[in-house]
Short mmCIF file of C-alpha atoms in Angstrom, two decimals:
data_model
loop_
_atom_site.label_atom_id
_atom_site.label_comp_id
_atom_site.label_asym_id
_atom_site.label_seq_id
_atom_site.Cartn_x
_atom_site.Cartn_y
_atom_site.Cartn_z
CA MET A 1 -88.97 31.51 78.25
CA VAL A 2 -92.60 30.65 79.00
CA THR A 3 -94.60 27.50 78.45
CA GLY A 4 -98.31 27.46 77.67
CA VAL A 5 -100.64 25.43 79.89
CA SER A 6 -104.33 24.59 79.94
CA GLY A 7 -106.78 27.42 80.42
CA GLY A 8 -104.68 29.83 78.39
CA SER A 9 -102.42 30.82 81.29
CA GLU A 10 -98.66 30.94 81.10
CA ARG A 11 -96.00 29.89 83.54
CA ALA A 12 -92.37 30.98 83.66
CA ARG A 13 -90.12 27.95 83.43
CA VAL A 14 -87.66 27.62 86.28
CA GLN A 15 -84.19 26.65 85.14
CA PRO A 16 -82.98 23.87 87.49
CA GLN A 17 -79.33 24.90 87.59
CA VAL A 18 -78.37 24.45 91.24
CA PRO A 19 -79.14 21.84 93.89
CA ILE A 20 -81.82 22.42 96.52
CA GLU A 21 -80.28 22.94 99.96
CA GLY A 22 -81.50 22.60 103.52
CA PRO A 23 -82.83 19.99 105.98
CA SER A 24 -85.60 18.90 103.59
CA VAL A 25 -82.86 17.25 101.50
CA TRP A 26 -82.14 13.83 103.03
CA ARG A 27 -81.41 10.24 102.19
CA GLY A 28 -83.45 7.55 103.85
CA ALA A 29 -80.56 5.68 105.42
CA ALA A 30 -79.34 8.85 107.15
CA LEU A 31 -82.78 9.99 108.31
CA GLU A 32 -83.54 6.57 109.80
CA ARG A 33 -80.53 6.99 112.10
CA SER A 34 -81.67 10.46 113.14
CA ASP A 35 -84.13 11.48 115.83
CA ALA A 36 -85.07 14.69 113.97
CA TRP A 37 -88.40 13.16 112.91
CA GLN A 38 -89.25 11.08 116.01
CA ARG A 39 -91.54 12.24 118.79
CA ARG A 40 -93.45 10.54 121.62
CA TRP A 41 -96.48 11.82 123.51
CA ARG A 42 -95.87 12.56 127.18
CA ALA A 43 -98.22 11.57 129.99
CA SER A 44 -99.31 15.21 130.31
CA ASP A 45 -100.17 15.27 126.58
CA LEU A 46 -102.34 12.16 126.96
CA ASP A 47 -104.08 13.62 130.01
CA GLY A 48 -104.84 16.74 127.98
CA PHE A 49 -106.25 14.67 125.12
CA ASP A 50 -108.55 12.81 127.51
CA ALA A 51 -109.78 16.04 129.10
CA ALA A 52 -110.50 17.59 125.67
CA LEU A 53 -112.25 14.40 124.57
CA GLU A 54 -114.44 14.41 127.68
CA ARG A 55 -115.30 18.06 127.02
CA ALA A 56 -116.30 17.31 123.44
CA ALA A 57 -118.54 14.45 124.63
CA ARG A 58 -120.13 16.66 127.28
CA LEU A 59 -120.93 19.34 124.70
CA GLY A 60 -122.15 16.79 122.14
CA LEU A 61 -119.52 17.76 119.56
CA SER A 62 -118.76 15.45 116.65
CA ARG A 63 -115.49 15.12 114.75
CA ASP A 64 -116.77 17.61 112.12
CA ASP A 65 -117.89 20.20 114.69
CA LEU A 66 -114.47 20.75 116.18
CA SER A 67 -112.26 23.80 116.03
CA ASP A 68 -109.00 24.08 117.97
CA ARG A 69 -110.95 26.10 120.56
CA ASP A 70 -113.45 23.24 120.93
CA PHE A 71 -110.59 20.85 121.67
CA PRO A 72 -108.44 22.83 124.15
CA LEU A 73 -105.05 21.37 125.02
CA PRO A 74 -102.41 22.28 127.62
CA GLU A 75 -99.99 24.99 126.55
CA ALA A 76 -97.08 22.54 126.67
CA THR A 77 -98.88 20.22 124.24
CA ARG A 78 -99.78 23.12 121.95
CA ALA A 79 -96.13 24.19 121.99
CA ARG A 80 -95.05 20.67 120.99
CA LEU A 81 -97.52 20.69 118.11
CA ARG A 82 -96.24 24.10 116.97
CA GLU A 83 -92.69 22.71 117.03
CA MET A 84 -93.82 19.75 114.91
CA GLY A 85 -95.33 22.19 112.45
CA ARG A 86 -92.02 24.03 112.15
CA THR A 87 -90.20 20.75 111.52
CA LEU A 88 -92.67 19.92 108.77
CA GLU A 89 -92.24 23.27 107.00
CA GLU A 90 -88.64 24.22 107.82
CA GLY A 91 -87.04 20.86 108.68
CA CYS A 92 -87.04 17.38 107.19
CA GLY A 93 -90.80 17.43 106.44
CA VAL A 94 -91.44 14.13 108.29
CA ILE A 95 -92.76 13.51 111.82
CA ARG A 96 -93.76 10.29 113.53
CA VAL A 97 -95.38 10.61 116.96
CA THR A 98 -95.80 7.44 119.00
CA GLY A 99 -97.61 6.54 122.19
CA LEU A 100 -101.29 7.25 121.58
CA PRO A 101 -103.19 4.41 123.32
CA VAL A 102 -105.80 3.87 120.60
CA GLY A 103 -106.91 0.56 122.12
CA ARG A 104 -108.69 2.27 124.98
CA TYR A 105 -110.91 4.44 122.78
CA SER A 106 -114.03 3.73 120.77
CA GLU A 107 -114.08 4.38 117.03
CA THR A 108 -116.02 7.61 117.55
CA GLU A 109 -113.60 8.76 120.24
CA ILE A 110 -110.61 8.03 117.99
CA GLU A 111 -112.13 10.11 115.19
CA ILE A 112 -112.81 13.05 117.53
CA LEU A 113 -109.39 12.75 119.17
CA PHE A 114 -107.46 12.64 115.89
CA SER A 115 -109.56 15.45 114.40
CA GLY A 116 -108.94 17.56 117.50
CA ILE A 117 -105.17 17.05 117.38
CA CYS A 118 -105.12 17.90 113.68
CA ARG A 119 -107.06 21.11 114.32
CA HIS A 120 -104.06 22.37 116.28
CA LEU A 121 -101.80 21.69 113.29
CA GLY A 122 -103.88 23.26 110.53
CA THR A 123 -107.21 23.49 108.76
CA PRO A 124 -108.68 20.19 107.48
CA VAL A 125 -109.62 20.39 103.80
CA TYR A 126 -112.05 18.18 101.92
CA GLN A 127 -110.87 14.83 100.56
CA ASP A 128 -113.79 14.10 98.24
CA PRO A 129 -116.90 15.75 96.74
CA GLN A 130 -118.96 14.61 99.75
CA ARG A 131 -117.18 16.97 102.19
CA GLN A 132 -115.20 14.21 103.85
CA ARG A 133 -112.49 15.63 106.13
CA ILE A 134 -111.34 12.43 107.82
CA ARG A 135 -111.08 9.26 105.79
CA LYS A 136 -110.66 5.63 106.79
CA ILE A 137 -107.82 4.03 104.85
CA CYS A 138 -108.53 0.30 104.67
CA ASP A 139 -109.28 -2.50 102.25
CA GLU A 140 -112.82 -1.90 101.03
CA GLY A 141 -112.97 -5.10 98.97
CA SER A 142 -114.28 -5.43 95.44
CA GLY A 143 -116.04 -2.62 93.60
CA VAL A 144 -113.66 0.19 94.53
CA GLY A 145 -113.38 1.15 90.86
CA GLU A 146 -117.14 1.63 90.58
CA ARG A 147 -117.20 3.67 93.78
CA TYR A 148 -114.09 5.79 93.35
CA GLY A 149 -113.34 5.93 89.63
CA ALA A 150 -111.91 3.73 86.90
CA LEU A 151 -111.21 3.84 83.17
CA GLU A 152 -110.96 1.09 80.58
CA ALA A 153 -107.44 0.53 79.32
CA ALA A 154 -105.98 -1.83 76.75
CA ASP A 155 -104.67 -4.12 79.49
CA GLY A 156 -107.81 -4.03 81.66
CA THR A 157 -109.44 -1.70 84.17
CA PHE A 158 -107.39 1.32 85.23
CA LEU A 159 -108.20 2.26 88.83
CA SER A 160 -108.11 5.83 90.12
CA SER A 161 -105.63 6.73 92.83
CA ARG A 162 -108.45 6.87 95.38
CA ALA A 163 -109.63 3.39 94.43
CA ARG A 164 -106.11 2.00 94.77
CA THR A 165 -105.85 3.48 98.25
CA ALA A 166 -108.92 1.44 99.25
CA SER A 167 -107.31 -1.87 98.23
CA THR A 168 -104.55 -4.11 99.58
CA GLY A 169 -102.28 -3.33 96.63
CA PRO A 170 -99.13 -1.24 96.62
CA LEU A 171 -99.23 2.52 96.15
CA ARG A 172 -96.52 4.19 94.09
CA PHE A 173 -94.65 7.27 95.24
CA HIS A 174 -96.95 10.28 95.17
CA THR A 175 -98.04 13.41 96.99
CA ASP A 176 -101.49 14.30 98.30
CA ARG A 177 -103.45 17.42 97.52
CA ALA A 178 -102.74 19.31 100.74
CA ASP A 179 -99.82 21.00 102.49
CA VAL A 180 -99.68 18.23 105.10
CA VAL A 181 -101.11 14.71 105.24
CA ALA A 182 -101.72 13.24 108.70
CA LEU A 183 -102.16 9.48 109.20
CA LEU A 184 -103.15 7.73 112.43
CA CYS A 185 -102.60 3.97 112.59
CA VAL A 186 -105.33 2.13 114.51
CA ARG A 187 -104.59 -1.39 113.28
CA GLN A 188 -101.73 -2.68 111.15
CA ALA A 189 -101.86 -5.48 108.59
CA ARG A 190 -100.73 -9.01 109.35
CA SER A 191 -97.93 -8.45 106.86
CA GLY A 192 -96.85 -5.62 104.57
CA GLY A 193 -98.40 -2.18 104.53
CA SER A 194 -95.17 -0.30 105.23
CA SER A 195 -94.72 3.37 104.35
CA LEU A 196 -91.93 4.35 101.97
CA LEU A 197 -90.81 7.97 102.27
CA ALA A 198 -88.46 9.92 100.02
CA SER A 199 -87.26 13.53 100.01
CA SER A 200 -88.43 15.07 96.74
CA PRO A 201 -85.68 17.77 96.89
CA ALA A 202 -83.13 14.95 97.24
CA VAL A 203 -84.68 13.23 94.20
CA HIS A 204 -84.44 16.56 92.37
CA ASN A 205 -80.76 16.94 93.25
CA GLU A 206 -79.86 13.41 92.23
CA MET A 207 -81.56 13.89 88.87
CA LEU A 208 -79.71 17.19 88.46
CA ARG A 209 -76.48 15.32 89.02
CA ARG A 210 -77.25 12.30 86.83
CA ARG A 211 -79.82 13.39 84.23
CA PRO A 212 -80.23 17.18 84.00
CA ASP A 213 -81.86 16.73 80.58
CA LEU A 214 -84.73 14.80 82.16
CA LEU A 215 -84.94 17.12 85.16
CA GLU A 216 -85.61 19.98 82.74
CA LEU A 217 -88.69 18.12 81.48
CA LEU A 218 -90.07 17.81 85.02
CA TYR A 219 -90.18 21.61 85.27
CA GLN A 220 -92.56 21.61 82.28
CA PRO A 221 -96.30 20.82 82.47
CA TYR A 222 -97.61 17.27 82.52
CA VAL A 223 -101.31 16.81 81.84
CA ARG A 224 -103.15 15.04 84.67
CA SER A 225 -106.72 13.79 85.09
CA ARG A 226 -108.93 14.51 88.08
CA LEU A 227 -110.20 10.91 87.93
CA GLY A 228 -111.65 9.89 91.29
CA GLU A 229 -111.48 13.42 92.72
CA GLU A 230 -114.04 16.03 91.63
CA LEU A 231 -117.41 14.87 90.31
CA GLY A 232 -117.10 14.16 86.62
CA GLY A 233 -113.35 13.99 87.06
CA GLU A 234 -112.91 11.53 84.20
CA HIS A 235 -113.58 14.47 81.84
CA LEU A 236 -111.45 17.05 83.64
CA THR A 237 -107.74 17.55 83.13
CA TYR A 238 -105.16 20.12 84.13
CA ALA A 239 -101.49 20.72 83.33
CA LEU A 240 -98.88 21.21 86.03
CA PRO A 241 -95.12 20.65 86.31
CA ILE A 242 -93.76 17.99 88.67
CA PHE A 243 -91.22 20.43 90.16
CA GLY A 244 -91.48 24.13 90.91
CA GLN A 245 -89.74 26.85 92.90
CA ARG A 246 -90.69 30.28 94.13
CA GLU A 247 -88.93 32.69 96.50
CA GLY A 248 -86.42 30.03 97.47
CA LYS A 249 -89.12 27.48 98.30
CA PHE A 250 -89.35 24.15 96.48
CA THR A 251 -92.51 22.17 95.75
CA SER A 252 -93.31 18.93 93.97
CA HIS A 253 -96.76 17.65 93.12
CA TYR A 254 -96.59 14.15 91.69
CA SER A 255 -98.85 11.17 91.09
CA ARG A 256 -98.12 9.03 88.06
CA THR A 257 -101.61 7.55 88.23
CA TYR A 258 -103.25 10.87 87.33
CA ILE A 259 -100.80 11.36 84.45
CA GLU A 260 -101.47 7.87 83.11
CA ALA A 261 -105.23 8.41 83.47
CA ALA A 262 -105.03 11.58 81.35
CA GLN A 263 -103.27 9.64 78.59
CA LEU A 264 -106.30 7.33 78.37
CA LEU A 265 -108.63 10.23 77.55
CA PRO A 266 -109.37 11.41 73.99
CA GLY A 267 -107.93 14.69 72.81
CA ILE A 268 -104.97 14.72 75.22
CA PRO A 269 -101.54 15.25 73.59
CA ARG A 270 -99.46 12.06 73.74
CA MET A 271 -96.42 12.19 75.98
CA SER A 272 -92.97 11.77 74.47
CA ASP A 273 -90.63 8.89 75.27
CA SER A 274 -88.41 11.35 77.10
CA GLN A 275 -91.26 12.51 79.31
CA TRP A 276 -92.02 8.92 80.29
CA GLU A 277 -88.34 8.29 80.91
CA ALA A 278 -88.20 11.31 83.21
CA LEU A 279 -91.01 9.81 85.31
CA ASP A 280 -89.27 6.42 85.33
CA VAL A 281 -86.01 7.92 86.55
CA LEU A 282 -87.86 9.99 89.18
CA ALA A 283 -89.54 6.84 90.55
CA ASP A 284 -86.33 4.81 90.51
CA THR A 285 -84.46 7.61 92.26
CA ALA A 286 -87.14 7.94 94.94
CA GLN A 287 -86.92 4.20 95.56
CA ALA A 288 -83.14 4.34 95.85
CA LEU A 289 -83.22 7.26 98.32
CA CYS A 290 -86.24 6.28 100.42
CA MET A 291 -86.63 4.95 103.91
CA GLU A 292 -89.17 2.37 105.05
CA MET A 293 -91.39 3.01 108.06
CA ARG A 294 -93.91 0.59 109.52
CA LEU A 295 -96.55 2.41 111.50
CA GLU A 296 -97.78 0.63 114.62
CA PRO A 297 -101.14 1.18 116.38
CA GLY A 298 -101.11 4.61 117.99
CA ASP A 299 -98.50 6.08 115.65
CA ILE A 300 -99.25 9.36 113.86
CA GLN A 301 -97.34 10.15 110.67
CA LEU A 302 -97.17 13.75 109.43
CA LEU A 303 -95.73 14.59 106.00
CA ASN A 304 -95.16 17.86 104.15
CA ASN A 305 -96.39 17.00 100.65
CA HIS A 306 -94.30 19.76 99.06
CA VAL A 307 -91.02 18.03 99.99
CA VAL A 308 -91.88 14.37 100.72
CA TYR A 309 -93.09 11.57 98.46
CA HIS A 310 -94.86 8.64 100.10
CA ALA A 311 -95.70 5.14 98.93
CA ARG A 312 -97.12 1.95 100.46
CA THR A 313 -96.18 -1.68 100.10
CA ALA A 314 -98.90 -4.24 99.42
CA PHE A 315 -100.38 -5.85 102.52
CA GLU A 316 -102.25 -8.93 103.72
CA ASN A 317 -104.88 -8.64 106.43
CA ASP A 318 -105.73 -10.98 109.24
CA ALA A 319 -108.67 -13.19 108.24
CA LYS A 320 -110.55 -12.47 111.49
CA PRO A 321 -113.30 -9.80 111.41
CA ASN A 322 -112.31 -6.26 112.45
CA ARG A 323 -108.61 -7.16 112.49
CA GLY A 324 -107.61 -5.64 109.15
CA ARG A 325 -105.31 -2.69 108.56
CA LEU A 326 -107.00 0.62 109.48
CA LEU A 327 -105.61 4.12 109.29
CA TYR A 328 -107.32 7.49 109.52
CA ARG A 329 -106.25 10.26 107.15
CA VAL A 330 -106.64 14.04 107.39
CA TRP A 331 -105.46 16.58 104.78
CA LEU A 332 -104.33 19.87 106.29
CA SER A 333 -103.75 23.38 105.02
CA VAL A 334 -101.24 24.94 107.42
CA ALA A 335 -100.89 28.58 108.41
CA ASP A 336 -97.17 28.86 107.64
CA ASN A 337 -97.35 27.16 104.24
CA ARG A 338 -94.96 28.19 101.48
CA PRO A 339 -95.67 30.30 98.41
CA LEU A 340 -96.29 28.27 95.25
CA PRO A 341 -95.26 29.16 91.70
CA PRO A 342 -97.65 30.96 89.34
CA GLY A 343 -99.80 28.43 87.52
CA HIS A 344 -100.32 26.18 90.55
CA GLU A 345 -103.73 27.81 91.10
CA VAL A 346 -105.14 25.18 88.74
CA LEU A 347 -104.76 22.63 91.53
CA TRP A 348 -104.30 24.55 94.78
CA ARG A 349 -106.55 27.58 94.04
CA GLU A 350 -104.40 29.74 96.35
CA ILE A 351 -100.64 30.12 95.86
CA GLU A 352 -99.69 32.88 98.30
CA ALA A 353 -98.11 31.89 101.61
CA GLY A 354 -100.46 31.65 104.58
CA ARG A 355 -103.64 31.04 102.54
CA VAL A 356 -106.05 28.14 103.06
CA ARG A 357 -105.65 25.89 100.03
CA GLY A 358 -105.69 22.37 98.67
CA GLY A 359 -108.25 19.61 99.00
CA ILE A 360 -111.18 18.88 96.73
CA THR A 361 -113.39 21.78 95.70
CA GLN A 362 -117.05 21.08 96.46
CA PRO A 363 -119.87 21.42 93.89
CA ALA A 364 -120.90 24.66 95.59
CA GLY A 365 -117.32 25.94 95.45
CA GLU A 366 -116.40 25.58 99.13
CA MET A 367 -112.81 24.77 100.07
CA VAL A 368 -113.36 24.22 103.78
CA ALA A 369 -116.33 23.90 106.15
CA PRO A 370 -117.91 27.07 107.58
CA ASN A 371 -116.51 26.40 111.08
CA SER A 372 -112.94 25.95 109.85
#
């Protein structure tokens, strides 16, 4: 059986008949007790970072000029990063690396250092129409709707996902538009701001056990808006299932905000009560299965978006200047990424394994910078 989607293409519906298996299926309580996702930089790693940073300064390289060759690291450090990449794709999909002494670096040095590390993990892809490849995640105050996208709703202003990220409010479970999202914590909030992480294959399996009728709906397309992403995104929509499988590889792309935004636009088919219920049960299940992680300054969090949902609790900043919560974010396309189901081109552009994909397409059509 096939289901029609926007653009006139068709997608074979996967029948979710059996549970997903493997290390990407985990419950938060069990993963918290495990060391499978925990790493710490060694002294030799830090020495290598400093040497690469000094080289970049000597050559006058900026964060956007870097390739992995421009930020050379010791072989032992490169091997550790390759192992982290395997854990992200073949293991639990979550890594936290501690021990980066961010307090001894300037803001510019932190940006170059984090960009250089990420270059050894994958290819940074754009996060907005202005070719941004590293983004500060912090409270940007009032006016985020005007800057990053908003719609008028019956109960007030509906903020885009990007605008919500730039506030102190909570973020619901979602995935980002890249194989891997990397976050570096520079400063943490006075209170709140914890990460919530859930295995999307585990959510899938629990819904298969409890509500297979609703799971079936999540393998069918949901219309989403590109609000806050591409230029003119308030007029652009696409249809994509929440869950998909291909060649034994699972993927989930989910953000309720984009689905809700599409429902505010004219001409979009109204969702059924059952479709909304499926999203409600998905969110409740993710909350029940998740673990909470509070990043501290110097921590790097790496997540495989295909198998991990992430959320954020609301936070309160210190009132003193330059003391508020600050993270840096990079979206990465990785070399050993999984194949995606037919139809996912509408969002990812490339669905074959090993292709550069994801991120925000630029007005000129670029996916990544020329030196990537």
